[in-house]
GROMACS .gro file of C-alpha atoms in nm:
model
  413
    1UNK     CA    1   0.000   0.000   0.000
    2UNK     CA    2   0.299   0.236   0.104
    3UNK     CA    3   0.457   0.134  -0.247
    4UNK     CA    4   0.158   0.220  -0.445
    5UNK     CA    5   0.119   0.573  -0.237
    6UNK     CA    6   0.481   0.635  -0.312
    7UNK     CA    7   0.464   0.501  -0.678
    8UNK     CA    8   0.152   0.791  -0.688
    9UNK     CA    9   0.355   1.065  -0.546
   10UNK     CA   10   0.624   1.045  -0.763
   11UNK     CA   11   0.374   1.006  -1.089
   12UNK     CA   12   0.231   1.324  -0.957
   13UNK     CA   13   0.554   1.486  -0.878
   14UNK     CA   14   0.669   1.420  -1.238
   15UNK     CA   15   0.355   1.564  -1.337
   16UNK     CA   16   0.378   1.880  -1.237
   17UNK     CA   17   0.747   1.873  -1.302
   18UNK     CA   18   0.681   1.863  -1.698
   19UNK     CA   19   0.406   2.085  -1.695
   20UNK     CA   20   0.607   2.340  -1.528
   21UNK     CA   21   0.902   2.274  -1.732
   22UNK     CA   22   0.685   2.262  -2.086
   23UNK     CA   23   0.543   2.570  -1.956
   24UNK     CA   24   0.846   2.792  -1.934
   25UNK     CA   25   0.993   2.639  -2.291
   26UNK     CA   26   0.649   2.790  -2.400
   27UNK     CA   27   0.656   3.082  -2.247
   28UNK     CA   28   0.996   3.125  -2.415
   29UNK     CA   29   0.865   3.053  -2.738
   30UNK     CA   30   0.673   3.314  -2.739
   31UNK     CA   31   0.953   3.611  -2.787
   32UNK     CA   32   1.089   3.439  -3.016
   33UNK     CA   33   0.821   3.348  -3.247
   34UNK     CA   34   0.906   3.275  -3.637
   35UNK     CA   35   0.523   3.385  -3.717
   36UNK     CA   36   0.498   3.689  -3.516
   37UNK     CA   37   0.751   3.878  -3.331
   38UNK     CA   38   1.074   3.794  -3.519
   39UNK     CA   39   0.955   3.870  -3.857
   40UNK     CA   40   0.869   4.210  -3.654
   41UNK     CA   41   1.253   4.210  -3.525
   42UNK     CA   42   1.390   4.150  -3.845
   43UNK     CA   43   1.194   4.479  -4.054
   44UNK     CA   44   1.305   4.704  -3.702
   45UNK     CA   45   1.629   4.579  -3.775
   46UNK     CA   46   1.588   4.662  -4.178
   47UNK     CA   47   1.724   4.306  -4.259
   48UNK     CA   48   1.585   4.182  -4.605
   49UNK     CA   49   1.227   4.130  -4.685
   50UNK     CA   50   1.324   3.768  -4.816
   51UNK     CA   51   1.498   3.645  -4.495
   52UNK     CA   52   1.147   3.647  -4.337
   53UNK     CA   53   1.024   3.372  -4.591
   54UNK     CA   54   1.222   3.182  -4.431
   55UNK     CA   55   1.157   3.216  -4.074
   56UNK     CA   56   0.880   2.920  -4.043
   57UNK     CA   57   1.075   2.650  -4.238
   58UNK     CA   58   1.413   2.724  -4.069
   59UNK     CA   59   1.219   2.694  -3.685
   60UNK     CA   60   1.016   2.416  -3.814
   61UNK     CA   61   1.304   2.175  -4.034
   62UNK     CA   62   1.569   2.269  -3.843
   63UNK     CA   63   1.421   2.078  -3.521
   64UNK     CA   64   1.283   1.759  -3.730
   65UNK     CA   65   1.537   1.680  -3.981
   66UNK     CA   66   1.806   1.556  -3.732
   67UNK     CA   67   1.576   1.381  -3.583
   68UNK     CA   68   1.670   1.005  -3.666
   69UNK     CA   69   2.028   1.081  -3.591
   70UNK     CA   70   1.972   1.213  -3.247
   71UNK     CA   71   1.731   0.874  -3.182
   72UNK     CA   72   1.979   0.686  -3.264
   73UNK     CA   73   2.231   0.842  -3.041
   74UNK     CA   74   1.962   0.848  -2.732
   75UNK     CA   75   1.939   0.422  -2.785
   76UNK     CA   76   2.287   0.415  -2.601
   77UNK     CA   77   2.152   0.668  -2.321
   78UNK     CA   78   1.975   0.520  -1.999
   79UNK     CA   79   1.894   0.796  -1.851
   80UNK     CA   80   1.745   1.076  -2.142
   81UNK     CA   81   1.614   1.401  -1.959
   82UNK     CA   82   1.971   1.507  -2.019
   83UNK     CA   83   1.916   1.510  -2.339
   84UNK     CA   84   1.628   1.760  -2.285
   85UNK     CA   85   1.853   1.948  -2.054
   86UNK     CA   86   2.107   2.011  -2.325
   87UNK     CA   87   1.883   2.125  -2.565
   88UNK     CA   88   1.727   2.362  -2.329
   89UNK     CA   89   2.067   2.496  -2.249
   90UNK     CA   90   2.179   2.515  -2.630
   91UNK     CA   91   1.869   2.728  -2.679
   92UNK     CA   92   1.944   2.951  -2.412
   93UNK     CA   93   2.254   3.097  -2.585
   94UNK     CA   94   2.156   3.089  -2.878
   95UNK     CA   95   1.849   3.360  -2.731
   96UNK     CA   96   2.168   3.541  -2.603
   97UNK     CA   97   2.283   3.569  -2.935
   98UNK     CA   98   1.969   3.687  -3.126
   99UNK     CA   99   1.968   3.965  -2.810
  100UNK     CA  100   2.315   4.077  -2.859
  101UNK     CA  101   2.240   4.073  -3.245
  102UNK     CA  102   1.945   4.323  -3.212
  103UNK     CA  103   2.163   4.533  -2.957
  104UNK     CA  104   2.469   4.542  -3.164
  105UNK     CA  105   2.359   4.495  -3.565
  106UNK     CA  106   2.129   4.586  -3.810
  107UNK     CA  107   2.002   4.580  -4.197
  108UNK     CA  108   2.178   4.221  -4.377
  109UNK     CA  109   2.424   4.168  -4.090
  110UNK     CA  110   2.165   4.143  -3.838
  111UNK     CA  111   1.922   3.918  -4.033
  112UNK     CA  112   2.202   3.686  -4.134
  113UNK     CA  113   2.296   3.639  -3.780
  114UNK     CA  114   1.947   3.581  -3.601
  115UNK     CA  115   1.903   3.356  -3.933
  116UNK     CA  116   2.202   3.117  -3.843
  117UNK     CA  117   2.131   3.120  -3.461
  118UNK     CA  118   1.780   2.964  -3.578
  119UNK     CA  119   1.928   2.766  -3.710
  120UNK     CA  120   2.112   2.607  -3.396
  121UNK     CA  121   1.798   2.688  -3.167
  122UNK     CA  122   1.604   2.484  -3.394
  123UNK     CA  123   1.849   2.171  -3.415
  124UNK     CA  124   1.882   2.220  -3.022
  125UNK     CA  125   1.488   2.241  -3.005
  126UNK     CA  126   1.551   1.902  -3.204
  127UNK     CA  127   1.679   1.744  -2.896
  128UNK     CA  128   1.400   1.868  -2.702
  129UNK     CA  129   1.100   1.697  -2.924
  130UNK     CA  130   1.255   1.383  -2.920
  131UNK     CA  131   1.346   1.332  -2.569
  132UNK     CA  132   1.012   1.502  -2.419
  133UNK     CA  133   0.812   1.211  -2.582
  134UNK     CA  134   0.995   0.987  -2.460
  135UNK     CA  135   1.023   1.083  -2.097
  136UNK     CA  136   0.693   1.174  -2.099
  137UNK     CA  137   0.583   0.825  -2.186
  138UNK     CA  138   0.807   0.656  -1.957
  139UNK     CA  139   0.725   0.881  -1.635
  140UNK     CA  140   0.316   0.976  -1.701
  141UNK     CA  141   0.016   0.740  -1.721
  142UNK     CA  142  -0.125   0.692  -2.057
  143UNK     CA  143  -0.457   0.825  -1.963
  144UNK     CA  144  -0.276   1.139  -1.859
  145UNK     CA  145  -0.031   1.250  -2.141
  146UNK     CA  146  -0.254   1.474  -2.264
  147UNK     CA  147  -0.344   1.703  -1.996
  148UNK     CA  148   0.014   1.754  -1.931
  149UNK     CA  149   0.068   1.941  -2.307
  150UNK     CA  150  -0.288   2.078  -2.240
  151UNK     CA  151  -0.187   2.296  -1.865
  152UNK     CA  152   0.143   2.353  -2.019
  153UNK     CA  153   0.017   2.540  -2.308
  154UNK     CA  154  -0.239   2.712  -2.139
  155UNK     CA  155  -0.060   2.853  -1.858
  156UNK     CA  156   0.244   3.014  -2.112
  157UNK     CA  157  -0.106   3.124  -2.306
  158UNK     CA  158  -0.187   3.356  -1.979
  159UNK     CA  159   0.140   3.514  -1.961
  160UNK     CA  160   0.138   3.538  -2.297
  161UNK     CA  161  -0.148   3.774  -2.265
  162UNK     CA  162  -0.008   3.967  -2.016
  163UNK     CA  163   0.336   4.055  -2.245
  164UNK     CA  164   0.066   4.157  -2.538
  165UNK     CA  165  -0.143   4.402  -2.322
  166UNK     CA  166   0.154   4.556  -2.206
  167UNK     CA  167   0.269   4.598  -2.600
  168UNK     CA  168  -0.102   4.730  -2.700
  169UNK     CA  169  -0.061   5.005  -2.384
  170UNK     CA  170   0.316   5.089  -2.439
  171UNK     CA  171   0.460   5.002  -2.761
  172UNK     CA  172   0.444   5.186  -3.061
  173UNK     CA  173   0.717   4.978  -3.311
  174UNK     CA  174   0.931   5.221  -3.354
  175UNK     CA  175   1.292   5.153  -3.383
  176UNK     CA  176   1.373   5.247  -2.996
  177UNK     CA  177   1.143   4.976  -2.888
  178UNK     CA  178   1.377   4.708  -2.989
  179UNK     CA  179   1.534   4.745  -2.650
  180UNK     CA  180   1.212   4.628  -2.516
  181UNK     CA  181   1.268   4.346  -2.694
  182UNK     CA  182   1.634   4.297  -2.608
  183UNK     CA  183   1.532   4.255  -2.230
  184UNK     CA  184   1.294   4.021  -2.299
  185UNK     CA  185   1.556   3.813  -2.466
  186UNK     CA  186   1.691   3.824  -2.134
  187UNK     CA  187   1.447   3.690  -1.965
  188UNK     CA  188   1.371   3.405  -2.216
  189UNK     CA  189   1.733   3.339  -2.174
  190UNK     CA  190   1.661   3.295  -1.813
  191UNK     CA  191   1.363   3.098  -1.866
  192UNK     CA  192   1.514   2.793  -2.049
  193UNK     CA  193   1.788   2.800  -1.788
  194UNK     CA  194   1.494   2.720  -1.493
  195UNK     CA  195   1.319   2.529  -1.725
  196UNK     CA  196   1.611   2.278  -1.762
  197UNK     CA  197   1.711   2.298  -1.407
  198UNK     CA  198   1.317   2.181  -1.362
  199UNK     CA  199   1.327   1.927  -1.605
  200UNK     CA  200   1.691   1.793  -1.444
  201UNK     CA  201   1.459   1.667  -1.146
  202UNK     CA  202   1.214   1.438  -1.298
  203UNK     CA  203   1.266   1.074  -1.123
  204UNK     CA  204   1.322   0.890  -1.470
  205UNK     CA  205   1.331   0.514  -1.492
  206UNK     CA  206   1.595   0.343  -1.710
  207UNK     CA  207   1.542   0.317  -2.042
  208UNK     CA  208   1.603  -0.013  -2.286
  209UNK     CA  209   1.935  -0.003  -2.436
  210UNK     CA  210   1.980  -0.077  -2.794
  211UNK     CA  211   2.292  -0.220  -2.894
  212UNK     CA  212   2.214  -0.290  -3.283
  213UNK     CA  213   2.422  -0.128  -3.580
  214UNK     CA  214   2.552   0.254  -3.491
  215UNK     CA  215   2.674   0.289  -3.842
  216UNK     CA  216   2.596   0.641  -4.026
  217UNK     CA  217   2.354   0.441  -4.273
  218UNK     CA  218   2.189   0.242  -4.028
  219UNK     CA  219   2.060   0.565  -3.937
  220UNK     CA  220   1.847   0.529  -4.215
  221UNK     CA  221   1.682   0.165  -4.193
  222UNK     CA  222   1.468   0.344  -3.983
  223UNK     CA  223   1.235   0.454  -4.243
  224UNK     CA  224   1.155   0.152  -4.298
  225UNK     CA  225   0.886   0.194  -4.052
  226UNK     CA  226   0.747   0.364  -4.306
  227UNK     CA  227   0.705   0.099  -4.523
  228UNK     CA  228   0.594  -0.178  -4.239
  229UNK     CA  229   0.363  -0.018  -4.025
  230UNK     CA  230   0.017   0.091  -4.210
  231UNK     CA  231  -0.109   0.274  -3.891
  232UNK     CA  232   0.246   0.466  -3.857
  233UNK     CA  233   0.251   0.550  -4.236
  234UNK     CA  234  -0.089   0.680  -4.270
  235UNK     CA  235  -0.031   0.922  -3.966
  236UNK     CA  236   0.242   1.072  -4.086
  237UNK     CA  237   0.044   1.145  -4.398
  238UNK     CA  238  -0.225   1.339  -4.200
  239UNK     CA  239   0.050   1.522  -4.012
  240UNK     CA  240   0.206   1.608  -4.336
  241UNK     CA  241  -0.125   1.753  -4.434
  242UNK     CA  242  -0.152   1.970  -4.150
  243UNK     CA  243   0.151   2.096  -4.219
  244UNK     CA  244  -0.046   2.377  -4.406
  245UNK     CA  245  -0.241   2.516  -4.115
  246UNK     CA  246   0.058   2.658  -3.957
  247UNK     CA  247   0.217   2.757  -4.302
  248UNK     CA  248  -0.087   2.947  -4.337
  249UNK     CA  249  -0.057   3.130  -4.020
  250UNK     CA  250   0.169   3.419  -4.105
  251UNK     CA  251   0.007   3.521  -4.387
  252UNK     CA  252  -0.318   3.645  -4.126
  253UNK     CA  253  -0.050   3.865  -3.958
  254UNK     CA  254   0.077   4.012  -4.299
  255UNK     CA  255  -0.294   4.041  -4.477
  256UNK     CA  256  -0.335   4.264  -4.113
  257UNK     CA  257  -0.015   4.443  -4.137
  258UNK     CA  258  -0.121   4.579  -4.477
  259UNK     CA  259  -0.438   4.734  -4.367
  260UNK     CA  260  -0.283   4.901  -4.109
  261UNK     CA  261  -0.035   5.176  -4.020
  262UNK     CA  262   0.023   5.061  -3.665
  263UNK     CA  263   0.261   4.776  -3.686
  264UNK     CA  264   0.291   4.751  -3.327
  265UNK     CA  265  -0.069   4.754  -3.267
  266UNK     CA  266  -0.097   4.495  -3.527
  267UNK     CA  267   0.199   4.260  -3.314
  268UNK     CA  268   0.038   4.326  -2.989
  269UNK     CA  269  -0.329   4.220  -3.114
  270UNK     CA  270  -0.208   3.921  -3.269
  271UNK     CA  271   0.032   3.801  -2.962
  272UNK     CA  272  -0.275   3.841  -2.774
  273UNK     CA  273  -0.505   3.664  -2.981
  274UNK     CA  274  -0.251   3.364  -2.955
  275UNK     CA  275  -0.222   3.355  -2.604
  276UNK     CA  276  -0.622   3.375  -2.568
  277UNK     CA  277  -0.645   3.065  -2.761
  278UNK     CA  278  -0.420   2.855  -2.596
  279UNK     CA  279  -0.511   2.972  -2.266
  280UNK     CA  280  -0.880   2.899  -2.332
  281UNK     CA  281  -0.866   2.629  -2.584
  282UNK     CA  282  -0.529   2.366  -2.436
  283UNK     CA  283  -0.719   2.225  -2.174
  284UNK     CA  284  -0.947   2.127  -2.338
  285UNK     CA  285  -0.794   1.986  -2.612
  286UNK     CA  286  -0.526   1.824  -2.348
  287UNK     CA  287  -0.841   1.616  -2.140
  288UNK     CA  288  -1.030   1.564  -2.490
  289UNK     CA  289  -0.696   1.401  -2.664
  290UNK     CA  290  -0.698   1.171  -2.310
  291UNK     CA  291  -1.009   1.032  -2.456
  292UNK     CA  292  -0.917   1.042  -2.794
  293UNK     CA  293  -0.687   1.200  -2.969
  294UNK     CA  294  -0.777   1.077  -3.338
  295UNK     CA  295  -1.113   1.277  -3.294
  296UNK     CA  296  -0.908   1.587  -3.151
  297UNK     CA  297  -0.722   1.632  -3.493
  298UNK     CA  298  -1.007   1.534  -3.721
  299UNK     CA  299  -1.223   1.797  -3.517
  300UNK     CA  300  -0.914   2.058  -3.499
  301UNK     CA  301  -0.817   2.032  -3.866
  302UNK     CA  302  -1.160   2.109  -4.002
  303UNK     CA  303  -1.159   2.408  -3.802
  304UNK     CA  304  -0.887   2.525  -3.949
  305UNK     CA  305  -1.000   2.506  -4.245
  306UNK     CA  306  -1.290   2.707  -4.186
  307UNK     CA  307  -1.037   2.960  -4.068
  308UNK     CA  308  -0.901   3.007  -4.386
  309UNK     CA  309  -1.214   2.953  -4.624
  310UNK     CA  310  -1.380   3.216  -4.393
  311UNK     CA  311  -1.078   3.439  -4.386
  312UNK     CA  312  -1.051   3.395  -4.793
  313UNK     CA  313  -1.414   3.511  -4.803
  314UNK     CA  314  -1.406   3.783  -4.510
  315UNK     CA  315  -1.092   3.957  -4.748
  316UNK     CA  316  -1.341   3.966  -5.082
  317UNK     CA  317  -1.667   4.081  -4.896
  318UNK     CA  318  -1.562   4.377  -4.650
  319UNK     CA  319  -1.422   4.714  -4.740
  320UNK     CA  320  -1.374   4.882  -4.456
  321UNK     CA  321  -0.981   4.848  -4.295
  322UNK     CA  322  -1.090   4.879  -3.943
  323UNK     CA  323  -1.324   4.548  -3.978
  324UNK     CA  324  -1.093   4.360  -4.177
  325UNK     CA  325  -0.803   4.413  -3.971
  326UNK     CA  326  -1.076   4.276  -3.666
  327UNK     CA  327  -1.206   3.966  -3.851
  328UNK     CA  328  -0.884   3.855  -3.981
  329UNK     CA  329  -0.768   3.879  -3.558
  330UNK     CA  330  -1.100   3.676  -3.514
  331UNK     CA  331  -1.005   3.417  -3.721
  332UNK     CA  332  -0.643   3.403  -3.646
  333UNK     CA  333  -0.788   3.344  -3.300
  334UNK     CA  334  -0.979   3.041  -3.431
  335UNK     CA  335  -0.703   2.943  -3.640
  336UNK     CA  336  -0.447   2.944  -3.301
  337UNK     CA  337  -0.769   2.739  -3.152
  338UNK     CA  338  -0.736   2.479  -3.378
  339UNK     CA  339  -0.333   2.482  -3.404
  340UNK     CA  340  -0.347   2.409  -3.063
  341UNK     CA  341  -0.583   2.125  -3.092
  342UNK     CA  342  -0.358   1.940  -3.393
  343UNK     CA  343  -0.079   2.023  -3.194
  344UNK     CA  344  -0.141   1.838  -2.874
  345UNK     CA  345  -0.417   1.547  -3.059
  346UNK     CA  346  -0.117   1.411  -3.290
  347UNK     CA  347   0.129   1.424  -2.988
  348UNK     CA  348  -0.085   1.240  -2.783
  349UNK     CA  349  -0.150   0.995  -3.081
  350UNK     CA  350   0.193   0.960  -3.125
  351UNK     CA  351   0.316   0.908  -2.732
  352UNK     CA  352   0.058   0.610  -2.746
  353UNK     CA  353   0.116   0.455  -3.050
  354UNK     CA  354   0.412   0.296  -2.951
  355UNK     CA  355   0.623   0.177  -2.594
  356UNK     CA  356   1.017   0.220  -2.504
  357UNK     CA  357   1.263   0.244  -2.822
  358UNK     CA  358   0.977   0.184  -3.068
  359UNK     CA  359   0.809   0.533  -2.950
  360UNK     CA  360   1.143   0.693  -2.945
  361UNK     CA  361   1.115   0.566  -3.341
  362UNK     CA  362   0.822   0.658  -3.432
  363UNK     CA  363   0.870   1.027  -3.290
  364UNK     CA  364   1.206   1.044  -3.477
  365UNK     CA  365   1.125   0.930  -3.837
  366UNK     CA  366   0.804   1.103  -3.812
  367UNK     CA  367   0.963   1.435  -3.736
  368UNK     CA  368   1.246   1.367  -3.967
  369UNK     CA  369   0.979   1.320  -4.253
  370UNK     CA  370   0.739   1.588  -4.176
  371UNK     CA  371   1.077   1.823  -4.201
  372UNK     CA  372   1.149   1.710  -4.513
  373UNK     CA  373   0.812   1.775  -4.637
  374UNK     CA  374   0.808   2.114  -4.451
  375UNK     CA  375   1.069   2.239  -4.669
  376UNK     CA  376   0.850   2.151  -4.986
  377UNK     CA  377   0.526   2.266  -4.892
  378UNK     CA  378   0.733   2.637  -4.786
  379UNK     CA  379   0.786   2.641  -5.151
  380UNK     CA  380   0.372   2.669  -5.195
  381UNK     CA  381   0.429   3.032  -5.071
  382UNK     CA  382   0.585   3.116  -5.376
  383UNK     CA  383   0.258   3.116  -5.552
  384UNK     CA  384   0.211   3.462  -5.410
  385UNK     CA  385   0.371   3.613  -5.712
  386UNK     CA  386   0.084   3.514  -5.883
  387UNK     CA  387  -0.192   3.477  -5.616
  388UNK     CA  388  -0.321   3.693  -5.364
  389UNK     CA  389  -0.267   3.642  -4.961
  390UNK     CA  390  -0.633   3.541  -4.897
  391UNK     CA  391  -0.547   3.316  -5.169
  392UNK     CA  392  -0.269   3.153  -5.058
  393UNK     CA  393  -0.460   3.077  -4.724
  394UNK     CA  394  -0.732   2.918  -4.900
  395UNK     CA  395  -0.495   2.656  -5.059
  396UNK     CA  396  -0.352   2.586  -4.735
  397UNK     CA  397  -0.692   2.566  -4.566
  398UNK     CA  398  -0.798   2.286  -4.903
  399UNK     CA  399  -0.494   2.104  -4.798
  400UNK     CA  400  -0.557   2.084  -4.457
  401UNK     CA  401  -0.907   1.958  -4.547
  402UNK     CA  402  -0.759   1.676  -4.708
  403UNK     CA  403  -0.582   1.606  -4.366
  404UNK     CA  404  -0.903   1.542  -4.161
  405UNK     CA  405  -1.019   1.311  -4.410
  406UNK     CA  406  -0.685   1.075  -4.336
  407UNK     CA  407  -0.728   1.108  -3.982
  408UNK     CA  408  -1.060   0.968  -4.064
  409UNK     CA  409  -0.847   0.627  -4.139
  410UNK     CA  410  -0.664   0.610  -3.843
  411UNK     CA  411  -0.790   0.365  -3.560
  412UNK     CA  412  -0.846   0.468  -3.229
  413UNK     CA  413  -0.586   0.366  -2.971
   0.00000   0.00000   0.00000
């Protein structure tokens, strides 16, 4: 009886250990987001307009293509929070450089820079996605994985709106207001730092060793799973899909930007609007995906979807700035509703699908795929020589339509 009590308190300890930890990383995320706030960074710095194309794809490919390689590295490792805590502290100076860039450069120079530190956040965040999964799997009950991505994402959504009230009262987005932004590096910097220090703590058990092949190319048998496992195969084609809905995402924030002549109202509104949803929406989502996560994405990818095909319509039908710029913030807010939900239903999916090594697989080659086809999809955007914004987020929205219908394949588990 005294074992199970214990056993209880330390599943509850871990708990709240991740959530906390997941929180701050979030949190974090926030200052330095590739759809938001450092495209905003960038134009205060005058770095060129096609660096920012780039922002997404770089955050988003540079954490899943190394994916494989850094699975097959964790088989050796018993213990793999340390893993996590690495890539937590990797990120952390790589903040400090983006900071110091923003203090110390601007126009080319400065993009370049806060380009290539990306660049190593996102290989660093790499170490993060793979290892989270995996802990999380080993140290939470399967009926509460969920709710742990759910609290996490919904407390960083409060503070969230806290730092975008403050930017609505106080910032206007001029050029002096990049010092703002500078401390706030600071404190992100900070943040990871606690947040791996956190995360250090979690009562781990051992994992399986694996003491196959460590050749370069047996990196790559891995994909195999690919070719063996229906369920696996038909997921990662769904994910794939979804892959539009957050493609689609910055182009709400531009399509406002250009009906305005307050950029830093237009920054503020939108960081707000993001931290509304996943304060209101992550819990829900988080206890939903506990009872199944399949539904969660079908329900979450239609709705973003509707996002877009609404958004696509909203643009053609109303002439007046003030109520366009307010709509498309409606619907981003939808759209950051729904993100959420994909976001936490296919990790949930994914946690469960698999147990030990075989999960750590199955987060790996998916990742390493879906950054593979991140990169091609990014080229999509460059149908906006020819098509308009609204446009563009319609074909993204189709896509992601196609999505919910391959979730529809997918067996509950």
């Amino acid at each position: 009886m005294r074992h199970k009590k214990g056993q209880k308190s330390a599943d509850n300890a871990n708990t709240l250990k991740l959530v906390v930890s997941q929180f701050l990383i979030n949190l974090g995320d926030v200052l330095i987001n590739p759809k938001v706030t450092l495209p905003w960074l960038l134009q205060s710095l005058g770095a060129p307009l096609y660096l920012l194309g780039w922002l997404v794809p770089i955050r988003e490919s540079g954490s899943l293509l190394p994916q494989i390689a850094i699975a097959h590295f964790m088989y050796k490792i018993k213990i793999r929070k340390w893993v996590w805590v690495l890539g937590s502290i990797i990120q952390s100076l790589c903040v400090v450089v983006i900071g110091s860039t923003a203090l110390l450069f601007e126009g080319a120079s400065a993009g370049w820079i806060i380009i290539v530190a990306l660049v190593l956040f996102s290989v660093a965040r790499g170490l993060n996605s793979v290892a989270s999964k995996d802990v999380l799997g080993k140290t939470v009950a399967k009926d509460r994985r969920g709710r742990v991505t759910g609290w996490s994402a919904s407390a960083s959504g409060m503070i969230t709106i806290v730092i975008a009230v403050y930017m609505l009262l106080f910032f206007d987005g001029d050029r002096e207001n990049v010092n703002f932004y500078v401390w706030a590096i600071v404190i992100a910097t900070l943040i990871w730092l606690l947040a791996a220090l956190i995360y250090s703590s979690v009562q781990e058990p051992l994992s399986q060793i694996d003491d196959k092949e460590t050749s370069f190319f047996a990196v790559f048998k891995e994909l195999s799973l690919l070719k063996t496992d229906v369920v696996f195969r038909e997921f990662v084609i769904a994910r794939s899909l979804f892959l539009c809905a957050a493609l689609g995402a910055p182009y709400y924030v531009l399509i406002a930007q250009q009906k305005s002549d307050n950029a830093g109202f237009v920054l503020g509104l939108f960081i707000l609007v993001s931290g509304l949803a996943s304060l209101l929406s992550s819990p829900f989502w988080g206890l939903f995906s506990d009872y199944s996560s399949r539904k969660v994405m079908l329900i979450a990818s239609l709705l973003s979807s509707l996002s877009g095909i609404a958004l696509f319509f909203s643009i053609k039908l109303l002439s007046d700035t003030s109520c366009v710029i307010w709509s498309v913030a409606i619907l981003y807010f939808v759209l950051s509703v729904a993100h959420q939900g994909v976001r936490i239903g296919r990790k949930t999916y994914l946690v469960n699908l698999g147990d030990g090594n075989k999960r750590t697989r199955y987060v790996s080659v998916s990742n390493t795929i879906i950054g593979i086809v991140l990169l091609g999809m990014s080229s999509i955007s460059l149908l906006s020589y020819a098509v308009s914004l609204e446009g563009l987020v319609l074909i993204f929205s189709l896509i992601t339509v196609v999505g919910g219908f391959m979730v529809i394949r997918l067996p509950e588990i």
